[in-house]
C-alpha cells in the first residue's frame, strides 16, 4: 500500500482538494491506478444534513452517499467514480467505535482515542486501499493542521507511515504564501509556522505546495526549503489559475510527478496528457460567448452550485465557446424588474435543485420566461419540479398548483409524495439517493441528446411528479420521456420549443472534463443557435 497524505496549513480554502485531485491525475497519467479518500474532521456522519451555505454543495455518489464537494473534484480530475467509503468523517469513525464498544468487541478494555479511534481510522484507510485496488491512495485531510478536530486523524496517519515503512508514504503540505506590502513581498513565515506545527505532531512533510496569487521566485523556494527541511525540488509553487484544470500541468512542469514516483518507488513512465491538453486548448479558444442565467436561492455562495459550474466548464472545453454564468437570486427576482429584463436577454436558463418554499416563485417566473420566450432551459431536480408547477399554473390554468413540499393542501398537487412513499415518509427519511436506472422513450429529445435510451443517473430528492397530471401535460406539449424502473417520471420535455428539458435526477454530478454531460452540452448548443439567430454574423463581403 502506497499513500500520499495531503494536509493544509495557515488557512482553509487553499484548494487542497484541487491539489490532491491534481496529484492523483499526475499518477494516473503515468498509468498508475490511484484513488482518493477525503477526511472531514467534523462530527456530522455525512454532508447530507449540512446547509449548502456552510459547506457548499452536497455531492452525491453512485451508492447514494451524500458527500463533501471535494469528492466531486476527485471524480472529475480522475475520471472515475468513488463510493461512500472514500469520505471519512469523525462522526463515522466514532459511530463505528461506539458500535464496537457496545458489541463488546474491545473485550473489556478502556476505549480511547489512541489506539482505538486511530486504529479505526487506519483500518478504514487500509480497507479503501484494498477494495479499490489502487496502487496509490491519496488521503486529503480536511481543515487546517493545528485544529483540535483533525488531531486523531494526523496521529493515525503518522502511525500508518511508521507501519508501512520507507518508500510507501509521502506527506504533502499545502500552505499559503501571502504577498504583502507595497512591493508585494512573498512571506514564508506562515508556512514555517505551520510546518513546525506538523513536525510537532511527528509528521515531516516531504513536499510543500505553496499557494498564492503569484509564482514564487527561486529565492523564496530556497528559503522555504531551508527553513522547512524539504529538498528544493519539493517546494512547489501553485499560483492561482484561470481554471482549476490547469493545476496538474502546473505541477507536472515542476517535476512533481517524477519526484513522487521516485519517492514512492514507483515506475516513472512518460505521462499522457493528450486529452487533458486538448480540453484546455479548446477551453481557451472562446470563439463565441453565451450567457446562461442560473436561478437559485444560494447564489451568494457559488460553491453551493459547484458541479453545475464545472459542468459548464466541461462544455466550454468541448465546444470552445465561452460560457458565462449570470446569477439570479430566486427570492429577489420577482420584485426586481431590472433583473427580469436582463434574464430575458440571456441565451439560456438553468434552474438547479433545492428544497423548501423560499424563492420558488422566482424559479417559476424564470421558467415561464424561458418557456414563453423560447430560451433554452434545463431544470434540474427542484428546477424540473418547478417546471411542472409552472406549466400547470400557466398552461393548464390551475393557479394553485404546487408541490406538496411547499403547500401540503394544494388542490393540484402536481408534485407530491407517491402513495407507496407516504407510509414510509411518516417514519422519517425517504430521500431517494444515488445512481438508478433511467429508461428513455425512443425518438424523444432526451433520447436524441444522449444518443441512447438506457441511463444511470444520480438522484437526491423526496417528491415526485404526480402521474395523474401527465395526460393533461402531454395534451399541451409537455411530455414525460424518461422513467425509472418503477415508473416514476425522470424527464419532461416541451415540444415546439428549441430546448426545454427538465430532469428529476442530477446530471451535474456525472459531468467530467473529458466527458461533458450531454444535457449541458445540448443546452449550450441551443444557446449558441439562439444567439446566431438573434445576431447573425454578417456574411463575408464577396471578393474581400
Ligand atoms: N425538494 C425536492 C425534493 O425533495 C427537490 C430536491 C432537489 O432539488 N435536490 O423532491
Coordinates of C-alpha atoms and ligand atoms in Angstrom, one line a residue:
X1 CA 0.0 0.0 0.0
X2 CA 1.3 3.4 -1.0
X3 CA -0.2 6.5 0.5
X4 CA 0.1 10.2 -0.2
X5 CA -1.3 12.4 2.5
X6 CA -2.3 16.0 1.7
X7 CA -2.6 18.3 4.6
X8 CA -3.2 22.1 4.8
X9 CA -1.7 24.9 6.8
X10 CA -2.2 28.6 7.5
X11 CA -5.8 28.9 6.3
X12 CA -8.5 26.7 4.8
X13 CA -9.8 27.2 1.4
X14 CA -6.4 26.9 -0.3
X15 CA -7.6 24.5 -2.9
X16 CA -6.3 21.4 -1.1
X17 CA -8.9 19.4 -2.9
X18 CA -7.7 20.6 -6.2
X19 CA -4.1 19.9 -5.3
X20 CA -5.0 16.3 -4.2
X21 CA -7.0 15.7 -7.3
X22 CA -4.2 17.0 -9.5
X23 CA -1.6 14.8 -7.8
X24 CA -3.9 11.9 -8.5
X25 CA -4.0 13.0 -12.1
X26 CA -0.2 13.1 -12.4
X27 CA 0.0 9.5 -11.3
X28 CA -3.0 8.4 -13.4
X29 CA -1.3 10.0 -16.5
X30 CA 1.5 7.6 -15.9
X31 CA -0.8 4.6 -15.9
X32 CA -0.7 4.1 -12.1
X33 CA -4.0 3.1 -10.5
X34 CA -5.0 5.7 -8.0
X35 CA -7.9 6.6 -5.7
X36 CA -8.6 9.4 -3.3
X37 CA -10.1 9.5 0.2
X38 CA -11.2 12.6 2.0
X39 CA -11.1 13.0 5.7
X40 CA -13.6 15.5 7.1
X41 CA -12.9 16.1 10.7
X42 CA -16.4 17.3 11.6
X43 CA -18.7 15.4 13.7
X44 CA -21.5 15.0 11.1
X45 CA -21.7 11.4 9.9
X46 CA -22.1 12.7 6.3
X47 CA -22.7 16.0 4.5
X48 CA -26.4 15.2 3.9
X49 CA -27.6 17.3 6.8
X50 CA -25.4 20.3 6.1
X51 CA -26.6 23.7 4.9
X52 CA -25.1 24.5 1.5
X53 CA -24.3 27.9 2.9
X54 CA -21.8 26.4 5.3
X55 CA -20.2 23.7 3.2
X56 CA -21.2 24.2 -0.3
X57 CA -22.9 21.6 -2.4
X58 CA -23.7 18.2 -1.2
X59 CA -22.1 15.8 -3.8
X60 CA -24.0 12.6 -4.3
X61 CA -22.1 9.4 -5.1
X62 CA -23.3 6.4 -7.1
X63 CA -24.0 4.5 -3.9
X64 CA -26.2 7.3 -2.6
X65 CA -23.6 8.7 -0.1
X66 CA -24.1 12.5 0.4
X67 CA -20.5 13.6 0.4
X68 CA -18.3 16.6 0.7
X69 CA -17.9 18.5 -2.6
X70 CA -14.3 17.6 -2.9
X71 CA -15.4 14.1 -3.8
X72 CA -16.8 15.7 -6.9
X73 CA -13.3 17.2 -7.7
X74 CA -11.8 13.8 -7.3
X75 CA -14.2 12.2 -9.7
X76 CA -13.8 14.9 -12.3
X77 CA -10.0 15.0 -12.2
X78 CA -9.6 11.2 -12.2
X79 CA -12.5 10.5 -14.5
X80 CA -13.5 7.7 -12.1
X81 CA -16.3 7.2 -9.5
X82 CA -15.7 6.6 -5.9
X83 CA -18.0 5.2 -3.2
X84 CA -19.0 6.4 0.3
X85 CA -16.1 4.7 2.0
X86 CA -13.9 7.4 0.4
X87 CA -15.4 10.1 2.7
X88 CA -14.3 9.6 6.2
X89 CA -15.7 11.8 9.0
X90 CA -15.2 12.0 12.7
X91 CA -18.9 11.1 13.0
X92 CA -18.5 7.9 11.0
X93 CA -15.3 6.8 12.9
X94 CA -16.9 7.5 16.3
X95 CA -20.0 5.7 15.3
X96 CA -18.1 2.6 14.3
X97 CA -16.0 2.7 17.5
X98 CA -19.1 3.1 19.7
X99 CA -20.9 0.3 18.0
X100 CA -17.9 -2.0 18.5
X101 CA -17.7 -1.0 22.2
X102 CA -21.4 -1.8 22.6
X103 CA -21.0 -5.2 21.0
X104 CA -18.1 -5.9 23.4
X105 CA -15.5 -6.1 20.6
X106 CA -12.9 -4.4 22.8
X107 CA -13.1 -7.2 25.4
X108 CA -13.4 -5.0 28.4
X109 CA -10.6 -2.6 27.6
X110 CA -10.8 1.1 28.2
X111 CA -11.7 2.6 24.8
X112 CA -9.5 5.5 23.9
X113 CA -8.7 7.9 21.1
X114 CA -5.3 6.3 20.9
X115 CA -5.3 3.4 20.0
X116 CA -8.9 2.7 19.3
X117 CA -10.1 5.7 17.3
X118 CA -6.7 6.0 15.5
X119 CA -6.9 2.2 14.9
X120 CA -10.4 2.5 13.3
X121 CA -9.1 5.3 11.0
X122 CA -6.1 3.2 9.9
X123 CA -8.3 0.2 9.4
X124 CA -10.7 2.2 7.2
X125 CA -7.9 3.6 5.1
X126 CA -6.4 0.2 4.5
X127 CA -9.8 -1.2 3.6
X128 CA -10.3 1.5 1.0
X129 CA -6.9 0.9 -0.4
X130 CA -7.6 -2.8 -0.7
X131 CA -11.2 -2.7 -2.0
X132 CA -10.4 0.0 -4.6
X133 CA -7.4 -2.0 -6.0
X134 CA -5.5 1.2 -6.3
X135 CA -1.7 1.2 -6.2
X136 CA -1.6 4.6 -4.6
X137 CA -4.2 6.1 -2.2
X138 CA -4.3 9.8 -1.8
X139 CA -5.7 11.0 1.6
X140 CA -6.8 14.6 1.9
X141 CA -7.1 15.8 5.5
X142 CA -9.7 18.5 5.7
X143 CA -9.3 21.5 7.9
X144 CA -6.0 23.1 8.9
X145 CA -3.1 21.5 10.8
X146 CA -3.5 22.6 14.4
X147 CA -7.3 22.2 14.6
X148 CA -8.3 20.0 17.5
X149 CA -10.7 18.0 15.3
X150 CA -8.0 16.8 13.0
X151 CA -5.5 15.6 15.6
X152 CA -6.7 12.0 15.8
X153 CA -6.5 11.7 12.0
X154 CA -3.0 13.1 11.8
X155 CA -1.9 10.9 14.6
X156 CA -3.4 7.9 12.8
X157 CA -1.5 8.9 9.6
X158 CA 1.7 9.3 11.5
X159 CA 1.3 5.8 12.9
X160 CA 0.4 4.5 9.4
X161 CA 3.6 5.9 7.9
X162 CA 5.6 4.1 10.5
X163 CA 3.8 0.8 9.8
X164 CA 4.0 0.9 6.0
X165 CA 7.6 2.0 6.1
X166 CA 10.1 3.9 4.0
X167 CA 9.1 4.4 0.3
X168 CA 5.5 3.8 1.0
X169 CA 4.2 7.1 2.2
X170 CA 4.6 10.8 1.3
X171 CA 3.3 13.9 3.2
X172 CA 2.4 16.8 1.0
X173 CA 1.7 20.0 2.9
X174 CA -0.3 22.8 1.2
X175 CA 0.3 26.3 2.6
X176 CA -0.4 29.9 1.8
X177 CA 2.5 32.2 0.9
X178 CA 0.9 35.7 1.0
X179 CA 2.3 38.6 -0.9
X180 CA 2.3 41.7 1.3
X181 CA 3.4 45.4 1.4
X182 CA 3.7 47.9 -1.4
X183 CA 6.1 45.8 -3.4
X184 CA 4.2 42.6 -2.9
X185 CA 6.9 40.7 -1.0
X186 CA 6.3 36.9 -0.6
X187 CA 6.2 35.9 3.1
X188 CA 7.3 32.5 4.1
X189 CA 6.7 32.8 7.9
X190 CA 3.2 31.4 8.0
X191 CA 4.5 28.3 6.1
X192 CA 7.3 27.9 8.5
X193 CA 4.9 28.1 11.4
X194 CA 2.5 25.5 10.0
X195 CA 5.3 23.1 9.1
X196 CA 6.6 23.4 12.7
X197 CA 3.1 22.6 13.9
X198 CA 3.1 19.5 11.7
X199 CA 6.5 18.4 12.9
X200 CA 5.3 18.8 16.5
X201 CA 2.8 16.0 15.7
X202 CA 5.6 13.9 14.4
X203 CA 5.0 14.4 10.7
X204 CA 7.8 15.6 8.5
X205 CA 6.4 16.9 5.2
X206 CA 8.1 15.6 2.1
X207 CA 6.7 18.2 -0.2
X208 CA 5.3 21.7 0.2
X209 CA 2.8 23.1 -2.2
X210 CA 2.8 26.8 -1.8
X211 CA -0.4 28.5 -2.8
X212 CA -0.7 32.2 -3.5
X213 CA -1.6 34.8 -6.1
X214 CA 1.7 34.7 -8.0
X215 CA 4.6 32.2 -8.8
X216 CA 7.4 32.0 -6.2
X217 CA 10.9 33.1 -7.1
X218 CA 13.7 30.6 -6.7
X219 CA 15.0 32.6 -3.7
X220 CA 11.7 32.1 -1.9
X221 CA 11.6 28.5 -2.8
X222 CA 15.1 28.1 -1.4
X223 CA 14.2 29.8 1.8
X224 CA 11.2 27.5 2.3
X225 CA 13.4 24.5 1.5
X226 CA 16.0 25.6 4.1
X227 CA 13.6 26.5 6.9
X228 CA 11.2 23.6 6.4
X229 CA 13.8 20.9 5.7
X230 CA 12.3 19.9 2.4
X231 CA 14.5 19.5 -0.7
X232 CA 14.4 22.5 -3.1
X233 CA 12.8 20.3 -5.9
X234 CA 10.0 19.5 -3.5
X235 CA 9.0 23.1 -2.9
X236 CA 6.2 23.6 -5.5
X237 CA 4.6 26.9 -6.4
X238 CA 1.0 26.8 -7.5
X239 CA -0.3 30.3 -8.2
X240 CA -3.9 31.0 -8.8
X241 CA -5.1 29.7 -12.2
X242 CA -7.7 30.9 -14.6
X243 CA -9.2 27.4 -14.4
X244 CA -8.5 24.6 -12.0
X245 CA -7.8 22.0 -14.7
X246 CA -4.5 23.8 -15.3
X247 CA -3.2 22.7 -12.0
X248 CA -2.0 19.2 -13.0
X249 CA 0.1 20.7 -15.7
X250 CA 1.5 23.4 -13.3
X251 CA 2.6 20.6 -11.0
X252 CA 4.0 18.5 -13.8
X253 CA 6.1 21.4 -15.1
X254 CA 7.8 21.5 -11.8
X255 CA 8.6 17.8 -11.9
X256 CA 6.2 16.7 -9.2
X257 CA 5.1 13.5 -11.0
X258 CA 8.6 12.2 -11.4
X259 CA 9.5 13.2 -7.8
X260 CA 6.6 11.4 -6.3
X261 CA 7.4 8.3 -8.3
X262 CA 10.9 8.3 -7.1
X263 CA 9.8 8.9 -3.5
X264 CA 7.3 6.1 -3.6
X265 CA 9.5 3.8 -5.6
X266 CA 7.0 3.6 -8.5
X267 CA 8.0 3.2 -12.1
X268 CA 8.1 6.7 -13.7
X269 CA 6.6 6.3 -17.2
X270 CA 6.1 9.0 -19.8
X271 CA 2.8 10.8 -18.7
X272 CA 0.0 11.1 -21.2
X273 CA -1.9 14.4 -21.1
X274 CA -3.2 14.4 -24.7
X275 CA -6.9 14.5 -24.0
X276 CA -6.4 16.9 -21.0
X277 CA -4.4 19.4 -23.1
X278 CA -6.9 19.2 -25.9
X279 CA -9.6 20.0 -23.4
X280 CA -7.6 23.1 -22.2
X281 CA -6.8 24.3 -25.7
X282 CA -10.4 24.1 -26.7
X283 CA -11.5 25.8 -23.5
X284 CA -9.2 28.8 -24.2
X285 CA -10.5 29.2 -27.7
X286 CA -13.6 31.2 -26.7
X287 CA -14.8 31.5 -30.2
X288 CA -18.2 32.9 -29.0
X289 CA -19.7 33.8 -25.7
X290 CA -23.1 32.7 -24.3
X291 CA -24.7 33.8 -21.2
X292 CA -26.5 31.3 -19.1
X293 CA -28.8 32.5 -16.3
X294 CA -28.7 30.4 -13.2
X295 CA -31.7 31.0 -10.9
X296 CA -31.4 29.7 -7.3
X297 CA -31.5 30.7 -3.7
X298 CA -27.9 30.0 -2.8
X299 CA -26.4 32.3 -5.4
X300 CA -24.3 34.2 -2.8
X301 CA -22.2 31.1 -2.3
X302 CA -21.1 29.7 -5.6
X303 CA -19.8 26.5 -4.1
X304 CA -23.4 25.6 -3.5
X305 CA -23.6 25.0 -7.3
X306 CA -20.1 23.8 -7.8
X307 CA -20.9 20.8 -10.0
X308 CA -23.1 22.9 -12.3
X309 CA -20.3 25.4 -12.7
X310 CA -17.9 22.7 -13.5
X311 CA -20.3 21.0 -16.0
X312 CA -20.4 24.3 -17.9
X313 CA -16.5 24.4 -17.9
X314 CA -16.5 21.0 -19.4
X315 CA -18.9 22.1 -22.1
X316 CA -16.6 25.1 -22.8
X317 CA -13.7 22.7 -23.1
X318 CA -15.7 20.7 -25.7
X319 CA -17.3 23.5 -27.7
X320 CA -14.7 26.2 -27.5
X321 CA -17.4 28.8 -26.7
X322 CA -17.1 30.7 -23.5
X323 CA -19.9 30.1 -21.1
X324 CA -20.6 33.0 -18.8
X325 CA -22.9 32.3 -15.9
X326 CA -25.1 35.1 -14.5
X327 CA -26.6 34.5 -11.1
X328 CA -30.1 35.4 -10.1
X329 CA -31.4 35.2 -6.6
X330 CA -34.7 33.5 -7.0
X331 CA -36.1 35.2 -3.9
X332 CA -35.3 38.6 -5.3
X333 CA -36.2 38.1 -8.9
X334 CA -40.0 38.7 -8.7
X335 CA -39.5 42.1 -7.2
X336 CA -36.6 43.2 -9.4
X337 CA -37.7 44.3 -12.9
X338 CA -34.1 45.1 -13.9
X339 CA -33.1 41.5 -13.2
X340 CA -36.1 40.2 -15.1
X341 CA -35.3 42.3 -18.1
X342 CA -31.7 41.0 -18.0
X343 CA -32.8 37.4 -17.6
X344 CA -34.9 37.8 -20.8
X345 CA -31.8 38.8 -22.7
X346 CA -29.7 35.8 -21.6
X347 CA -29.1 32.9 -24.0
X348 CA -30.3 30.1 -21.7
X349 CA -31.7 29.4 -18.3
X350 CA -30.7 26.8 -15.7
X351 CA -32.8 26.2 -12.6
X352 CA -30.9 23.9 -10.3
X353 CA -32.1 21.8 -7.4
X354 CA -33.2 23.0 -4.0
X355 CA -35.5 22.5 -1.0
X356 CA -38.3 24.3 0.7
X357 CA -40.5 27.3 -0.2
X358 CA -38.1 30.2 -0.1
X359 CA -37.5 31.6 -3.6
X360 CA -39.7 29.2 -5.5
X361 CA -41.9 32.0 -7.1
X362 CA -38.7 33.4 -8.7
X363 CA -37.8 30.0 -10.1
X364 CA -41.3 29.6 -11.5
X365 CA -41.2 33.0 -13.1
X366 CA -37.9 32.4 -14.8
X367 CA -39.2 29.1 -16.1
X368 CA -42.2 30.9 -17.5
X369 CA -39.9 33.4 -19.3
X370 CA -37.8 30.6 -20.7
X371 CA -40.9 28.7 -21.9
X372 CA -42.6 31.7 -23.4
X373 CA -39.6 33.3 -25.0
X374 CA -38.1 30.2 -26.4
X375 CA -35.0 30.5 -24.2
X376 CA -33.2 27.1 -23.9
X377 CA -34.0 25.7 -20.5
X378 CA -32.7 23.0 -18.3
X379 CA -34.4 22.2 -15.0
X380 CA -32.6 20.0 -12.5
X381 CA -34.5 18.2 -9.7
X382 CA -36.4 21.1 -8.0
X383 CA -36.0 23.1 -11.2
X384 CA -37.7 20.2 -13.0
X385 CA -40.4 20.0 -10.4
X386 CA -41.0 23.8 -10.7
X387 CA -41.3 23.5 -14.4
X388 CA -44.2 21.1 -13.9
X389 CA -45.8 23.6 -11.4
X390 CA -45.3 26.5 -13.8
X391 CA -46.9 24.5 -16.7
X392 CA -49.8 23.5 -14.5
X393 CA -50.4 27.1 -13.4
X394 CA -49.9 29.0 -16.6
X395 CA -50.9 26.5 -19.3
X396 CA -53.4 24.2 -17.7
X397 CA -54.8 27.2 -15.8
X398 CA -54.6 25.6 -12.3
X399 CA -53.5 28.7 -10.4
X400 CA -52.9 27.0 -7.1
X401 CA -50.9 24.1 -8.5
X402 CA -47.9 23.4 -6.3
X403 CA -45.6 20.8 -4.8
X404 CA -46.9 19.4 -1.6
X405 CA -43.4 20.2 -0.2
X406 CA -44.5 23.8 -0.2
X407 CA -48.3 23.6 0.0
X408 CA -49.5 20.3 1.6
X409 CA -53.1 21.3 0.9
X410 CA -52.9 22.4 -2.7
X411 CA -55.9 21.4 -4.8
X412 CA -53.5 20.5 -7.6
X413 CA -50.5 18.6 -6.2
X414 CA -48.6 18.2 -9.5
X415 CA -45.5 17.3 -7.4
X416 CA -46.1 15.1 -4.3
X417 CA -45.2 12.0 -2.4
X418 CA -46.4 8.9 -4.2
X419 CA -48.9 6.6 -2.4
X420 CA -46.2 4.0 -1.6
X421 CA -43.9 6.6 -0.1
X422 CA -46.4 8.1 2.3
X423 CA -46.4 5.4 4.9
X424 CA -42.6 5.4 4.9
X425 CA -42.2 9.1 5.0
X426 CA -44.1 9.4 8.2
X427 CA -41.4 7.4 9.7
X428 CA -38.6 9.8 8.6
X429 CA -36.0 9.6 5.9
X430 CA -37.3 8.7 2.5
X431 CA -34.8 10.5 0.3
X432 CA -34.2 8.8 -3.0
X433 CA -30.4 8.8 -3.3
X434 CA -27.7 7.6 -5.7
X435 CA -27.4 6.2 -9.2
X436 CA -30.5 4.5 -10.6
X437 CA -31.5 3.2 -14.0
X438 CA -33.5 5.6 -16.2
X439 CA -35.3 4.4 -19.4
X440 CA -35.8 7.0 -22.1
X441 CA -38.6 7.0 -24.7
X442 CA -37.0 6.3 -28.1
X443 CA -37.3 9.2 -30.5
X444 CA -37.7 11.8 -27.8
X445 CA -35.5 14.8 -27.4
X446 CA -33.8 13.3 -24.4
X447 CA -33.0 10.1 -26.3
X448 CA -31.6 12.2 -29.1
X449 CA -29.4 14.3 -26.7
X450 CA -27.9 11.2 -25.0
X451 CA -27.8 9.1 -28.2
X452 CA -29.1 6.2 -26.0
X453 CA -32.2 5.1 -24.1
X454 CA -30.7 3.4 -21.0
X455 CA -29.0 5.7 -18.5
X456 CA -27.7 5.6 -15.0
X457 CA -28.1 9.0 -13.2
X458 CA -27.7 10.1 -9.6
X459 CA -30.7 11.2 -7.6
X460 CA -31.3 13.2 -4.4
X461 CA -34.9 14.0 -3.8
X462 CA -38.1 13.1 -2.0
X463 CA -41.0 14.3 -4.1
X464 CA -42.2 13.0 -7.5
X465 CA -44.2 14.2 -10.4
X466 CA -47.8 13.2 -9.9
X467 CA -48.6 10.8 -12.7
X468 CA -52.3 11.8 -12.7
X469 CA -51.4 15.1 -14.5
X470 CA -49.3 13.6 -17.2
X471 CA -52.1 13.2 -19.7
X472 CA -53.1 16.8 -19.4
X473 CA -49.4 17.9 -19.6
X474 CA -48.9 15.9 -22.8
X475 CA -52.0 17.3 -24.5
X476 CA -50.4 20.7 -24.2
X477 CA -47.0 19.6 -25.3
X478 CA -45.1 18.8 -22.1
X479 CA -44.3 15.1 -22.3
X480 CA -42.7 12.7 -19.9
X481 CA -40.0 11.0 -21.8
X482 CA -37.9 9.1 -19.2
X483 CA -38.9 6.9 -16.4
X484 CA -37.4 4.9 -13.5
X485 CA -37.7 1.2 -13.4
X486 CA -40.7 1.6 -11.0
X487 CA -42.4 4.1 -13.3
X488 CA -41.5 7.4 -11.7
X489 CA -41.1 10.4 -14.1
X490 CA -37.5 11.2 -14.7
X491 CA -37.7 13.8 -17.5
X492 CA -40.2 16.2 -19.1
X493 CA -39.7 17.9 -22.4
X494 CA -41.6 20.5 -24.2
X495 CA -42.4 20.2 -27.9
X496 CA -42.3 23.2 -30.2
X497 CA -39.5 24.8 -28.1
X498 CA -35.8 24.9 -29.1
X499 CA -34.7 23.2 -25.9
X500 CA -36.9 22.8 -22.8
X501 CA -36.0 19.8 -20.7
X502 CA -36.3 19.1 -17.0
X503 CA -34.9 16.1 -15.2
X504 CA -35.6 14.6 -11.8
X505 CA -32.0 13.5 -11.4
X506 CA -28.7 15.4 -11.1
X507 CA -26.8 15.3 -14.3
X508 CA -24.2 17.7 -12.9
X509 CA -22.7 15.1 -10.8
X510 CA -21.6 13.0 -13.8
X511 CA -20.1 15.6 -16.0
X512 CA -16.3 15.3 -16.5
X513 CA -13.7 17.5 -18.3
X514 CA -13.1 14.7 -20.8
X515 CA -16.8 13.7 -21.0
X516 CA -19.1 16.7 -20.6
X517 CA -22.7 15.8 -19.8
X518 CA -24.9 15.7 -22.9
X519 CA -27.7 17.8 -21.3
X520 CA -25.3 20.7 -20.5
X521 CA -23.7 20.3 -23.9
X522 CA -27.1 20.5 -25.6
X523 CA -28.3 23.4 -23.5
X524 CA -25.2 25.4 -24.6
X525 CA -25.5 24.3 -28.2
X526 CA -29.1 25.5 -28.2
X527 CA -28.0 28.8 -26.6
X528 CA -25.4 29.3 -29.4
X529 CA -28.0 28.6 -32.1
X530 CA -30.4 31.1 -30.5
X531 CA -27.6 33.7 -30.4
X532 CA -26.8 33.3 -34.0
X533 CA -30.5 33.7 -35.0
X534 CA -30.7 36.9 -32.9
X535 CA -27.5 38.5 -34.1
X536 CA -26.4 36.8 -37.3
X537 CA -22.7 37.0 -38.1
X538 CA -22.6 39.3 -41.2
X539 CA -21.9 37.4 -44.4
X540 CA -18.3 38.0 -45.7
X541 CA -18.2 40.6 -48.5
X542 CA -17.6 38.9 -51.8
X543 CA -14.1 39.3 -53.0
X544 CA -12.9 40.6 -49.7
Ligands
LIG1 N1 -37.0 19.4 -2.8 C1 -37.2 18.5 -3.9 C2 -37.5 17.1 -3.4 O1 -37.1 16.8 -2.3 C3 -36.1 18.5 -4.9 C4 -34.8 18.1 -4.3 C5 -33.6 18.6 -5.0 O2 -33.7 19.5 -5.8 N2 -32.4 18.0 -4.8 O3 -38.0 16.3 -4.1

